[in-house]
């Protein structure tokens, strides 16, 4: 299959490396990483160990084939820029898979691409960017994906099969929008708190004040989801959030990594979007506002 | 006047030093501090600068006079031990003034002394124990005191006059039990949080998550006070708490000092007592429980 992976961060690079075996895959990302990959290949260490000879470019302008699949793995604040660039190369038959965090990606993509061509997915793999050309795979996770309208389609079947054949454990989601919300709620609770207190994810279960605050955030975020018609329960989401905290105890959240590296965070697409949605339905967004303001002041 | 100051911590030592001029005052405290005072006097530095030649003993057994006034400045967990010892030396005419933090001192004292002889007071002075024989006076505050039954009496008049003459700015309180509650609520919000996060008081206004948690604690504590018939408002108490945070921004709370020095904290007499009272009235005590459990686990 002809695949463009747009976004060569940790997850994009990991998926790209795995998909490059047996497919015509190309990774689009920033120059230092791409240059290193072109020179020495893409080295994945940790839970996966391989040195992938994947094509890599810093712009879609250098892509010489028409993709069957475009996987978007850019940060949510880059989604619209990426899709506008990708439009130059994709065809009417290209399927766009958003494998991103945040609540605003589908909306941003759908401004430019017919939503029939868009599939959403989430993954629970843990990985971080260790150096240009190198990714550390810290936690094996699972991936789910599905049509936005929840219909079973050949497209989804094909991508699920493609991913599993590449060694990426993947299933079809019965309700991928709900899954995207679920992951956003978990991220809304864990990421800003660890970024503000500059601590490992595990501190959110070790410090009872932070654990209580985690609960308060999760509760508010679930109420906002419910107001938007997303059928998620607080007790369930809190249990899942605490499970992620436990399983990623030694990890530094992506938001903390962004703060440390003085890079833009995804706060606007997660907690910021929750505030926007909450306000629409007159649901309290106070806690998410505190988080957004705190992150912005860092 | 013959005065025993029982409790030679920072506040007891400061008040003892000031009262020793013009009165027959003796300070009761722990050996290293008392030995240093006997040898070199009691040195107060900071907002007050003096080297007081105050009598000092490590036990009331060595007091050779009958006190007109017993000022209790021990930590609340030592109140009962102190009053039992003091009973050996005080007379029916001795007035007992509790100048302590916590919500259980009056109850403990009243088990052993007729409440007609007990006066309560609170002070907003800031001070810390710098070394044996030395106290740092970090913030000039005010002191209020009054009868438990809110009546105006000669006793209160006399002590207010005594304190003011010694340079301790003091006024009669119209409702000292309410004042004791007010200070306990402020302490319930600031002290455990700074001890858990090991930060200056100022961090509670600088970190928006901690500021929000400060509000949550204050709200719960005020509800408990209200259930117990204490007429305090949340908005008023929150404003006062934030004012204290601002004015003591660079200070380390007494509870944090205790935690750092691996000494017992006053958590049981502040948040612990709030939980006990809250449960009596079926008011939620969840946040105070988190604080007590956190402090106990340190």
Coordinates of C-alpha atoms in Angstrom, one line a residue:
Chain A
X1 CA 0.0 0.0 0.0
X2 CA 1.2 3.6 -0.7
X3 CA 1.2 5.3 2.7
X4 CA 2.1 8.8 3.8
X5 CA 2.7 9.2 7.6
X6 CA 2.4 12.9 8.1
X7 CA 4.0 13.8 11.5
X8 CA 7.3 12.2 12.4
X9 CA 6.9 12.6 16.2
X10 CA 7.3 9.5 18.4
X11 CA 4.0 7.8 17.4
X12 CA 4.2 8.7 13.7
X13 CA 7.8 7.5 13.5
X14 CA 7.0 4.2 15.4
X15 CA 4.0 3.5 13.1
X16 CA 6.0 4.5 10.0
X17 CA 8.9 2.2 10.9
X18 CA 6.6 -0.7 11.4
X19 CA 4.5 0.0 8.3
X20 CA 7.5 0.5 6.1
X21 CA 8.1 -3.2 5.9
X22 CA 6.0 -4.5 3.0
X23 CA 4.5 -1.1 2.1
X24 CA 5.6 1.9 0.1
X25 CA 5.6 4.3 3.1
X26 CA 7.1 7.7 3.5
X27 CA 7.4 9.8 6.7
X28 CA 6.9 13.5 6.6
X29 CA 8.5 15.5 9.4
X30 CA 10.9 18.1 10.6
X31 CA 14.4 18.5 9.0
X32 CA 16.8 17.3 11.6
X33 CA 14.9 14.0 12.2
X34 CA 14.3 13.5 8.5
X35 CA 18.0 14.1 7.6
X36 CA 19.1 11.6 10.3
X37 CA 16.6 9.0 9.0
X38 CA 17.8 9.5 5.4
X39 CA 21.4 9.1 6.5
X40 CA 21.1 6.2 9.1
X41 CA 17.6 4.9 8.9
X42 CA 15.0 5.2 11.7
X43 CA 16.1 3.5 14.9
X44 CA 13.4 2.2 17.3
X45 CA 14.5 1.0 20.7
X46 CA 12.7 -0.3 23.8
X47 CA 9.6 -2.4 23.4
X48 CA 10.3 -2.5 19.7
X49 CA 13.9 -2.8 18.3
X50 CA 14.5 -2.2 14.7
X51 CA 16.3 0.1 12.3
X52 CA 13.8 0.9 9.5
X53 CA 14.9 2.0 6.1
X54 CA 11.9 4.2 5.6
X55 CA 11.6 7.0 3.1
X56 CA 11.5 10.3 4.7
X57 CA 11.0 13.9 3.6
X58 CA 10.5 17.3 5.2
X59 CA 7.7 18.2 2.8
X60 CA 4.9 16.5 0.9
X61 CA 6.2 18.3 -2.2
X62 CA 8.9 15.7 -2.4
X63 CA 6.5 12.8 -2.4
X64 CA 6.5 11.1 -5.8
X65 CA 3.5 8.8 -5.5
X66 CA -0.2 9.1 -4.9
X67 CA -1.1 7.7 -1.4
X68 CA -3.8 5.2 -0.7
X69 CA -3.6 6.1 2.9
X70 CA -2.6 9.3 4.7
X71 CA -2.0 8.8 8.4
X72 CA -2.0 12.1 10.3
X73 CA 0.2 12.0 13.4
X74 CA 1.0 15.7 13.7
X75 CA 0.3 17.5 16.9
X76 CA -3.3 18.8 16.8
X77 CA -2.2 22.5 16.4
X78 CA -0.6 21.5 13.1
X79 CA -3.5 19.5 11.8
X80 CA -4.9 22.1 9.5
X81 CA -1.5 23.2 8.1
X82 CA -0.7 19.5 7.4
X83 CA -4.0 18.7 5.7
X84 CA -3.8 21.8 3.5
X85 CA -0.3 20.6 2.4
X86 CA -1.4 17.0 2.0
X87 CA -4.3 18.1 -0.3
X88 CA -1.7 18.8 -3.0
X89 CA -0.7 15.1 -3.2
X90 CA -3.8 13.1 -2.1
X91 CA -6.4 11.8 -4.5
X92 CA -10.2 11.3 -4.2
X93 CA -9.4 7.7 -3.3
X94 CA -7.0 8.5 -0.5
X95 CA -8.2 7.6 3.0
X96 CA -7.2 10.0 5.7
X97 CA -6.6 8.4 9.1
X98 CA -6.3 10.8 12.1
X99 CA -4.2 9.1 14.8
X100 CA -4.0 12.1 17.0
X101 CA -4.8 13.4 20.4
X102 CA -7.3 16.1 20.9
X103 CA -10.9 16.9 20.2
X104 CA -10.6 19.2 17.2
X105 CA -8.7 17.2 14.6
X106 CA -11.7 15.7 12.8
X107 CA -13.4 19.1 12.6
X108 CA -10.2 20.6 11.2
X109 CA -9.7 17.8 8.7
X110 CA -13.3 17.9 7.6
X111 CA -13.0 21.5 6.6
X112 CA -10.8 20.3 3.7
X113 CA -11.6 16.6 3.1
X114 CA -15.0 14.9 2.7
X115 CA -15.7 13.2 6.0
X116 CA -16.5 10.0 4.2
X117 CA -12.8 9.7 3.4
X118 CA -11.8 10.4 7.1
X119 CA -11.2 7.6 9.6
X120 CA -10.3 8.3 13.2
X121 CA -8.2 6.2 15.5
X122 CA -6.5 6.2 18.8
X123 CA -3.5 4.4 20.2
X124 CA -2.3 3.7 23.6
X125 CA 1.3 3.1 22.7
X126 CA 3.9 5.0 24.7
X127 CA 6.9 6.4 22.9
X128 CA 9.1 9.4 23.0
X129 CA 11.5 11.1 20.6
X130 CA 15.0 10.4 22.0
X131 CA 17.1 12.0 19.2
X132 CA 17.0 12.8 15.5
X133 CA 16.6 9.4 13.9
X134 CA 15.8 7.7 17.2
X135 CA 12.6 6.8 19.0
X136 CA 12.1 5.1 22.3
X137 CA 9.1 2.8 22.4
X138 CA 8.2 2.8 26.1
X139 CA 4.9 1.0 26.3
X140 CA 3.2 -1.5 24.0
X141 CA -0.4 -0.5 23.5
X142 CA -3.4 -1.2 21.3
X143 CA -4.9 0.8 18.5
X144 CA -8.5 1.1 17.5
X145 CA -10.0 2.8 14.5
X146 CA -13.3 3.3 12.8
X147 CA -15.5 5.4 10.5
X148 CA -16.9 8.6 12.0
X149 CA -20.4 7.4 11.3
X150 CA -19.8 4.1 13.0
X151 CA -20.5 2.0 9.9
X152 CA -18.5 -1.1 9.1
X153 CA -16.5 -0.4 5.9
X154 CA -13.9 -2.1 3.7
X155 CA -11.6 0.9 4.4
X156 CA -11.5 0.2 8.1
X157 CA -11.2 -3.6 7.5
X158 CA -8.2 -2.9 5.2
X159 CA -6.4 -0.6 7.6
X160 CA -7.0 -2.9 10.6
X161 CA -5.5 -5.8 8.5
X162 CA -2.6 -3.6 7.3
X163 CA -1.7 -2.5 10.8
X164 CA -2.0 -6.0 12.3
X165 CA 0.2 -7.4 9.5
X166 CA 2.8 -4.7 10.4
X167 CA 2.8 -5.8 14.0
X168 CA 0.6 -3.0 15.3
X169 CA -2.1 -4.7 17.3
X170 CA -5.3 -3.0 16.0
X171 CA -9.1 -3.5 16.2
X172 CA -12.1 -1.9 14.7
X173 CA -13.8 0.5 17.1
X174 CA -17.6 0.4 17.4
X175 CA -17.6 4.0 18.3
X176 CA -14.4 5.8 17.5
X177 CA -15.7 9.3 18.4
X178 CA -16.4 8.0 21.9
X179 CA -12.9 6.5 22.0
X180 CA -11.4 9.8 20.9
X181 CA -13.3 11.5 23.7
X182 CA -12.3 8.9 26.2
X183 CA -8.6 9.4 25.4
X184 CA -9.0 13.2 25.4
X185 CA -10.6 13.1 28.9
X186 CA -7.7 10.9 30.2
X187 CA -5.2 13.4 28.6
X188 CA -7.2 16.3 29.9
X189 CA -6.7 15.0 33.4
X190 CA -3.1 13.6 33.4
X191 CA -1.2 15.8 30.9
X192 CA -1.7 19.4 32.3
X193 CA -1.3 18.3 35.9
X194 CA 2.0 16.5 35.3
X195 CA 3.2 19.5 33.2
X196 CA 2.3 22.0 35.9
X197 CA 3.9 20.0 38.7
X198 CA 6.7 18.8 36.5
X199 CA 6.4 15.2 37.7
X200 CA 6.1 11.7 36.4
X201 CA 2.6 10.4 35.7
X202 CA 2.9 8.2 38.8
X203 CA 2.9 11.3 41.1
X204 CA -0.8 11.7 40.3
X205 CA -1.5 8.5 42.4
X206 CA 1.3 9.1 44.9
X207 CA 0.3 12.6 46.0
X208 CA -3.3 12.5 47.4
X209 CA -3.9 16.2 46.6
X210 CA -2.9 15.7 42.9
X211 CA -5.0 12.5 42.9
X212 CA -8.0 14.4 44.2
X213 CA -7.4 17.1 41.6
X214 CA -7.2 14.4 38.9
X215 CA -10.6 13.3 40.0
X216 CA -12.0 16.8 39.9
X217 CA -10.7 17.4 36.4
X218 CA -12.0 14.0 35.1
X219 CA -15.4 14.7 36.6
X220 CA -15.7 18.1 34.9
X221 CA -14.4 16.7 31.6
X222 CA -16.9 13.8 31.6
X223 CA -19.8 16.2 32.3
X224 CA -18.8 18.3 29.3
X225 CA -18.6 15.1 27.2
X226 CA -22.1 14.1 28.5
X227 CA -23.5 17.5 27.6
X228 CA -22.2 16.9 24.0
X229 CA -24.0 13.6 23.8
X230 CA -21.0 11.4 24.5
X231 CA -22.1 8.4 26.6
X232 CA -19.2 8.1 29.0
X233 CA -19.5 7.6 32.8
X234 CA -17.3 9.3 35.4
X235 CA -16.6 6.2 37.4
X236 CA -15.5 4.3 34.3
X237 CA -13.4 7.2 33.0
X238 CA -11.8 7.8 36.4
X239 CA -10.9 4.1 36.6
X240 CA -9.4 4.2 33.1
X241 CA -7.5 7.4 33.9
X242 CA -6.1 5.9 37.1
X243 CA -5.1 2.7 35.2
X244 CA -3.2 4.8 32.7
X245 CA -1.5 6.7 35.6
X246 CA -0.5 3.3 37.1
X247 CA 0.7 1.8 33.8
X248 CA 2.7 4.8 32.8
X249 CA 3.9 5.6 36.3
X250 CA 7.5 6.3 35.2
X251 CA 6.6 8.2 32.0
X252 CA 6.7 11.9 31.4
X253 CA 3.5 13.0 29.7
X254 CA 3.8 14.5 26.2
X255 CA 2.6 17.8 27.6
X256 CA 5.4 17.9 30.2
X257 CA 7.9 17.0 27.5
X258 CA 6.6 20.0 25.4
X259 CA 6.8 22.3 28.4
X260 CA 10.4 21.2 29.3
X261 CA 11.4 21.5 25.6
X262 CA 9.7 24.9 25.4
X263 CA 7.5 23.7 22.6
X264 CA 3.8 24.4 22.0
X265 CA 1.5 22.0 23.9
X266 CA -1.8 20.4 22.8
X267 CA -3.7 22.1 25.6
X268 CA -5.9 24.1 23.2
X269 CA -7.1 20.9 21.4
X270 CA -7.7 19.0 24.7
X271 CA -8.7 21.2 27.7
X272 CA -9.2 24.3 25.5
X273 CA -11.7 22.4 23.3
X274 CA -13.4 21.0 26.4
X275 CA -13.9 24.6 27.6
X276 CA -15.4 25.7 24.2
X277 CA -17.8 22.7 24.2
X278 CA -18.7 23.1 27.9
X279 CA -19.6 26.8 27.4
X280 CA -21.8 25.9 24.5
X281 CA -23.9 23.8 26.8
X282 CA -23.6 26.0 29.9
X283 CA -21.6 23.3 31.8
X284 CA -19.0 24.5 34.3
X285 CA -15.5 24.6 32.8
X286 CA -13.7 26.2 35.8
X287 CA -11.2 23.4 36.4
X288 CA -10.3 23.2 32.7
X289 CA -9.9 26.9 32.6
X290 CA -7.4 26.8 35.5
X291 CA -5.4 24.2 33.7
X292 CA -5.3 26.1 30.4
X293 CA -4.3 29.3 32.2
X294 CA -1.7 27.5 34.2
X295 CA -0.1 25.8 31.1
X296 CA -0.2 29.1 29.2
X297 CA 1.6 30.9 32.0
X298 CA 4.4 28.4 32.0
Chain B
X1 CA 2.3 40.8 87.3
X2 CA 3.4 37.2 87.9
X3 CA 3.3 35.4 84.5
X4 CA 4.1 31.9 83.4
X5 CA 4.5 31.5 79.6
X6 CA 4.2 27.7 79.1
X7 CA 5.6 26.8 75.7
X8 CA 8.9 28.3 74.6
X9 CA 8.3 28.0 70.8
X10 CA 8.6 31.0 68.6
X11 CA 5.4 32.8 69.7
X12 CA 5.8 31.9 73.4
X13 CA 9.4 33.1 73.4
X14 CA 8.6 36.3 71.6
X15 CA 5.7 37.1 74.0
X16 CA 7.8 36.1 77.0
X17 CA 10.7 38.3 75.9
X18 CA 8.4 41.3 75.5
X19 CA 6.4 40.7 78.8
X20 CA 9.6 40.1 80.8
X21 CA 10.2 43.8 81.0
X22 CA 8.2 45.2 83.9
X23 CA 6.8 41.8 84.9
X24 CA 7.9 38.7 86.9
X25 CA 7.7 36.4 83.9
X26 CA 9.1 32.9 83.4
X27 CA 9.3 30.9 80.3
X28 CA 8.7 27.1 80.4
X29 CA 10.2 25.1 77.5
X30 CA 12.5 22.4 76.3
X31 CA 16.0 22.0 77.8
X32 CA 18.4 23.2 75.0
X33 CA 16.4 26.4 74.5
X34 CA 16.0 27.0 78.3
X35 CA 19.7 26.3 78.9
X36 CA 20.7 28.8 76.2
X37 CA 18.4 31.5 77.6
X38 CA 19.7 31.0 81.2
X39 CA 23.2 31.4 79.9
X40 CA 22.9 34.2 77.3
X41 CA 19.4 35.6 77.6
X42 CA 16.7 35.3 74.9
X43 CA 17.7 37.0 71.7
X44 CA 14.8 38.2 69.4
X45 CA 15.8 39.4 65.9
X46 CA 13.9 40.7 62.9
X47 CA 10.9 42.8 63.4
X48 CA 11.8 43.0 67.1
X49 CA 15.4 43.3 68.3
X50 CA 16.1 42.6 71.9
X51 CA 18.0 40.4 74.2
X52 CA 15.7 39.6 77.1
X53 CA 16.9 38.5 80.5
X54 CA 13.9 36.3 81.1
X55 CA 13.7 33.6 83.7
X56 CA 13.4 30.2 82.1
X57 CA 12.9 26.7 83.3
X58 CA 12.3 23.3 81.7
X59 CA 9.6 22.4 84.3
X60 CA 6.9 24.2 86.3
X61 CA 8.3 22.4 89.3
X62 CA 11.1 25.0 89.4
X63 CA 8.7 27.9 89.4
X64 CA 8.8 29.6 92.9
X65 CA 5.9 32.0 92.6
X66 CA 2.2 31.8 92.2
X67 CA 1.2 33.1 88.8
X68 CA -1.6 35.7 88.1
X69 CA -1.5 34.7 84.5
X70 CA -0.6 31.4 82.7
X71 CA -0.1 31.9 79.0
X72 CA -0.3 28.6 77.1
X73 CA 1.7 28.7 73.9
X74 CA 2.5 24.9 73.6
X75 CA 1.5 23.1 70.5
X76 CA -2.0 21.8 70.7
X77 CA -1.0 18.2 71.1
X78 CA 0.8 19.2 74.3
X79 CA -2.0 21.3 75.8
X80 CA -3.3 18.6 78.1
X81 CA 0.1 17.6 79.4
X82 CA 0.9 21.2 80.0
X83 CA -2.3 22.1 81.8
X84 CA -1.9 19.0 84.1
X85 CA 1.6 20.1 85.0
X86 CA 0.6 23.7 85.4
X87 CA -2.2 22.8 87.8
X88 CA 0.4 22.0 90.4
X89 CA 1.5 25.7 90.5
X90 CA -1.6 27.8 89.6
X91 CA -4.1 29.1 92.1
X92 CA -7.9 29.6 91.9
X93 CA -7.1 33.2 90.9
X94 CA -4.8 32.4 88.0
X95 CA -6.2 33.3 84.6
X96 CA -5.3 30.8 81.9
X97 CA -4.8 32.4 78.4
X98 CA -4.6 30.0 75.5
X99 CA -2.7 31.7 72.7
X100 CA -2.6 28.6 70.5
X101 CA -3.6 27.3 67.1
X102 CA -6.2 24.6 66.8
X103 CA -9.8 23.9 67.6
X104 CA -9.4 21.6 70.6
X105 CA -7.4 23.6 73.1
X106 CA -10.2 25.2 75.0
X107 CA -11.9 21.8 75.3
X108 CA -8.7 20.2 76.6
X109 CA -8.0 23.0 79.1
X110 CA -11.6 23.0 80.3
X111 CA -11.3 19.4 81.4
X112 CA -9.0 20.6 84.1
X113 CA -9.7 24.3 84.7
X114 CA -13.0 26.0 85.3
X115 CA -13.9 27.7 82.0
X116 CA -14.5 31.0 83.9
X117 CA -10.8 31.2 84.4
X118 CA -10.0 30.5 80.8
X119 CA -9.4 33.2 78.2
X120 CA -8.7 32.5 74.5
X121 CA -6.6 34.6 72.2
X122 CA -5.1 34.5 68.7
X123 CA -2.2 36.3 67.3
X124 CA -1.1 36.9 63.7
X125 CA 2.6 37.5 64.6
X126 CA 5.0 35.5 62.5
X127 CA 8.1 34.1 64.1
X128 CA 10.3 31.0 63.9
X129 CA 12.7 29.3 66.2
X130 CA 16.2 30.0 64.7
X131 CA 18.4 28.3 67.3
X132 CA 18.4 27.6 71.1
X133 CA 18.1 31.0 72.7
X134 CA 17.2 32.7 69.4
X135 CA 13.9 33.6 67.8
X136 CA 13.4 35.3 64.4
X137 CA 10.4 37.7 64.4
X138 CA 9.3 37.6 60.8
X139 CA 6.0 39.5 60.8
X140 CA 4.4 42.0 63.1
X141 CA 0.9 41.0 63.7
X142 CA -2.0 41.8 66.1
X143 CA -3.4 39.9 69.0
X144 CA -7.0 39.6 70.1
X145 CA -8.4 37.9 73.2
X146 CA -11.6 37.5 75.0
X147 CA -13.8 35.6 77.4
X148 CA -15.2 32.3 76.0
X149 CA -18.7 33.6 76.9
X150 CA -18.1 36.9 75.1
X151 CA -18.6 39.0 78.3
X152 CA -16.5 42.0 78.9
X153 CA -14.5 41.4 82.1
X154 CA -11.7 43.0 84.1
X155 CA -9.5 40.1 83.4
X156 CA -9.6 40.7 79.7
X157 CA -9.1 44.4 80.2
X158 CA -6.1 43.8 82.3
X159 CA -4.4 41.4 79.9
X160 CA -5.1 43.7 76.9
X161 CA -3.5 46.5 78.9
X162 CA -0.6 44.4 80.0
X163 CA 0.1 43.2 76.4
X164 CA -0.1 46.7 74.9
X165 CA 2.2 48.1 77.6
X166 CA 4.7 45.4 76.7
X167 CA 4.5 46.4 73.1
X168 CA 2.3 43.6 71.9
X169 CA -0.5 45.3 70.0
X170 CA -3.7 43.7 71.4
X171 CA -7.4 44.3 71.4
X172 CA -10.4 42.7 73.0
X173 CA -12.2 40.3 70.8
X174 CA -16.0 40.5 70.6
X175 CA -16.2 36.9 69.8
X176 CA -13.0 35.1 70.4
X177 CA -14.3 31.6 69.6
X178 CA -15.2 32.8 66.2
X179 CA -11.7 34.3 65.9
X180 CA -10.1 31.0 66.9
X181 CA -12.2 29.2 64.3
X182 CA -11.2 31.8 61.7
X183 CA -7.6 31.3 62.4
X184 CA -8.1 27.5 62.3
X185 CA -9.8 27.7 58.9
X186 CA -6.9 29.8 57.6
X187 CA -4.4 27.3 59.0
X188 CA -6.4 24.3 57.8
X189 CA -6.1 25.7 54.2
X190 CA -2.5 26.9 54.2
X191 CA -0.5 24.7 56.5
X192 CA -1.1 21.2 55.2
X193 CA -0.9 22.2 51.6
X194 CA 2.5 23.9 52.0
X195 CA 3.7 21.0 54.1
X196 CA 2.6 18.5 51.4
X197 CA 4.1 20.4 48.5
X198 CA 7.1 21.6 50.6
X199 CA 6.7 25.2 49.4
X200 CA 6.6 28.7 50.7
X201 CA 3.2 30.1 51.6
X202 CA 3.4 32.2 48.4
X203 CA 3.2 29.2 46.1
X204 CA -0.5 28.8 47.1
X205 CA -1.2 32.0 45.1
X206 CA 1.4 31.4 42.4
X207 CA 0.3 27.9 41.4
X208 CA -3.3 28.0 40.2
X209 CA -3.9 24.3 41.0
X210 CA -2.8 24.9 44.6
X211 CA -4.8 28.1 44.8
X212 CA -7.9 26.2 43.6
X213 CA -7.2 23.5 46.2
X214 CA -6.8 26.2 48.8
X215 CA -10.3 27.4 47.9
X216 CA -11.7 23.9 48.0
X217 CA -10.3 23.3 51.5
X218 CA -11.5 26.7 52.8
X219 CA -15.0 26.1 51.5
X220 CA -15.3 22.7 53.2
X221 CA -13.8 24.0 56.5
X222 CA -16.2 27.0 56.5
X223 CA -19.2 24.6 55.9
X224 CA -18.1 22.6 58.9
X225 CA -17.8 25.8 61.0
X226 CA -21.3 26.9 59.9
X227 CA -22.7 23.5 60.9
X228 CA -21.2 24.0 64.3
X229 CA -23.0 27.3 64.6
X230 CA -20.0 29.5 63.8
X231 CA -21.1 32.5 61.7
X232 CA -18.3 32.8 59.2
X233 CA -18.7 33.3 55.4
X234 CA -16.8 31.5 52.7
X235 CA -16.1 34.6 50.7
X236 CA -14.8 36.4 53.8
X237 CA -12.6 33.6 55.0
X238 CA -11.2 33.0 51.5
X239 CA -10.3 36.6 51.2
X240 CA -8.6 36.5 54.6
X241 CA -6.8 33.3 53.7
X242 CA -5.5 34.8 50.5
X243 CA -4.5 37.9 52.4
X244 CA -2.4 35.8 54.8
X245 CA -0.8 33.9 51.8
X246 CA 0.1 37.2 50.3
X247 CA 1.4 38.8 53.5
X248 CA 3.4 35.7 54.5
X249 CA 4.5 34.8 50.9
X250 CA 8.1 34.1 51.8
X251 CA 7.4 32.2 55.0
X252 CA 7.4 28.5 55.6
X253 CA 4.3 27.5 57.6
X254 CA 4.7 26.0 61.0
X255 CA 3.4 22.7 59.7
X256 CA 6.0 22.6 56.9
X257 CA 8.7 23.4 59.5
X258 CA 7.4 20.5 61.7
X259 CA 7.5 18.1 58.7
X260 CA 11.0 19.2 57.7
X261 CA 12.2 18.9 61.3
X262 CA 10.5 15.5 61.6
X263 CA 8.4 16.8 64.5
X264 CA 4.8 16.2 65.2
X265 CA 2.4 18.5 63.4
X266 CA -0.8 20.2 64.7
X267 CA -2.9 18.5 62.0
X268 CA -5.0 16.6 64.5
X269 CA -6.1 19.8 66.3
X270 CA -6.8 21.7 63.0
X271 CA -8.0 19.5 60.1
X272 CA -8.5 16.4 62.3
X273 CA -10.8 18.3 64.6
X274 CA -12.6 19.8 61.6
X275 CA -13.3 16.2 60.4
X276 CA -14.5 15.2 63.9
X277 CA -16.9 18.1 64.0
X278 CA -18.0 17.7 60.4
X279 CA -18.9 14.1 60.9
X280 CA -21.0 15.0 63.9
X281 CA -23.2 17.2 61.7
X282 CA -23.0 15.0 58.6
X283 CA -21.1 17.6 56.6
X284 CA -18.6 16.4 54.0
X285 CA -15.1 16.2 55.3
X286 CA -13.5 14.5 52.3
X287 CA -10.9 17.3 51.6
X288 CA -9.8 17.6 55.2
X289 CA -9.4 13.8 55.3
X290 CA -7.2 13.8 52.2
X291 CA -5.0 16.4 54.0
X292 CA -4.8 14.6 57.3
X293 CA -3.9 11.3 55.5
X294 CA -1.3 13.0 53.3
X295 CA 0.4 14.7 56.3
X296 CA 0.3 11.5 58.3
X297 CA 2.0 9.6 55.4
X298 CA 4.8 12.1 55.2

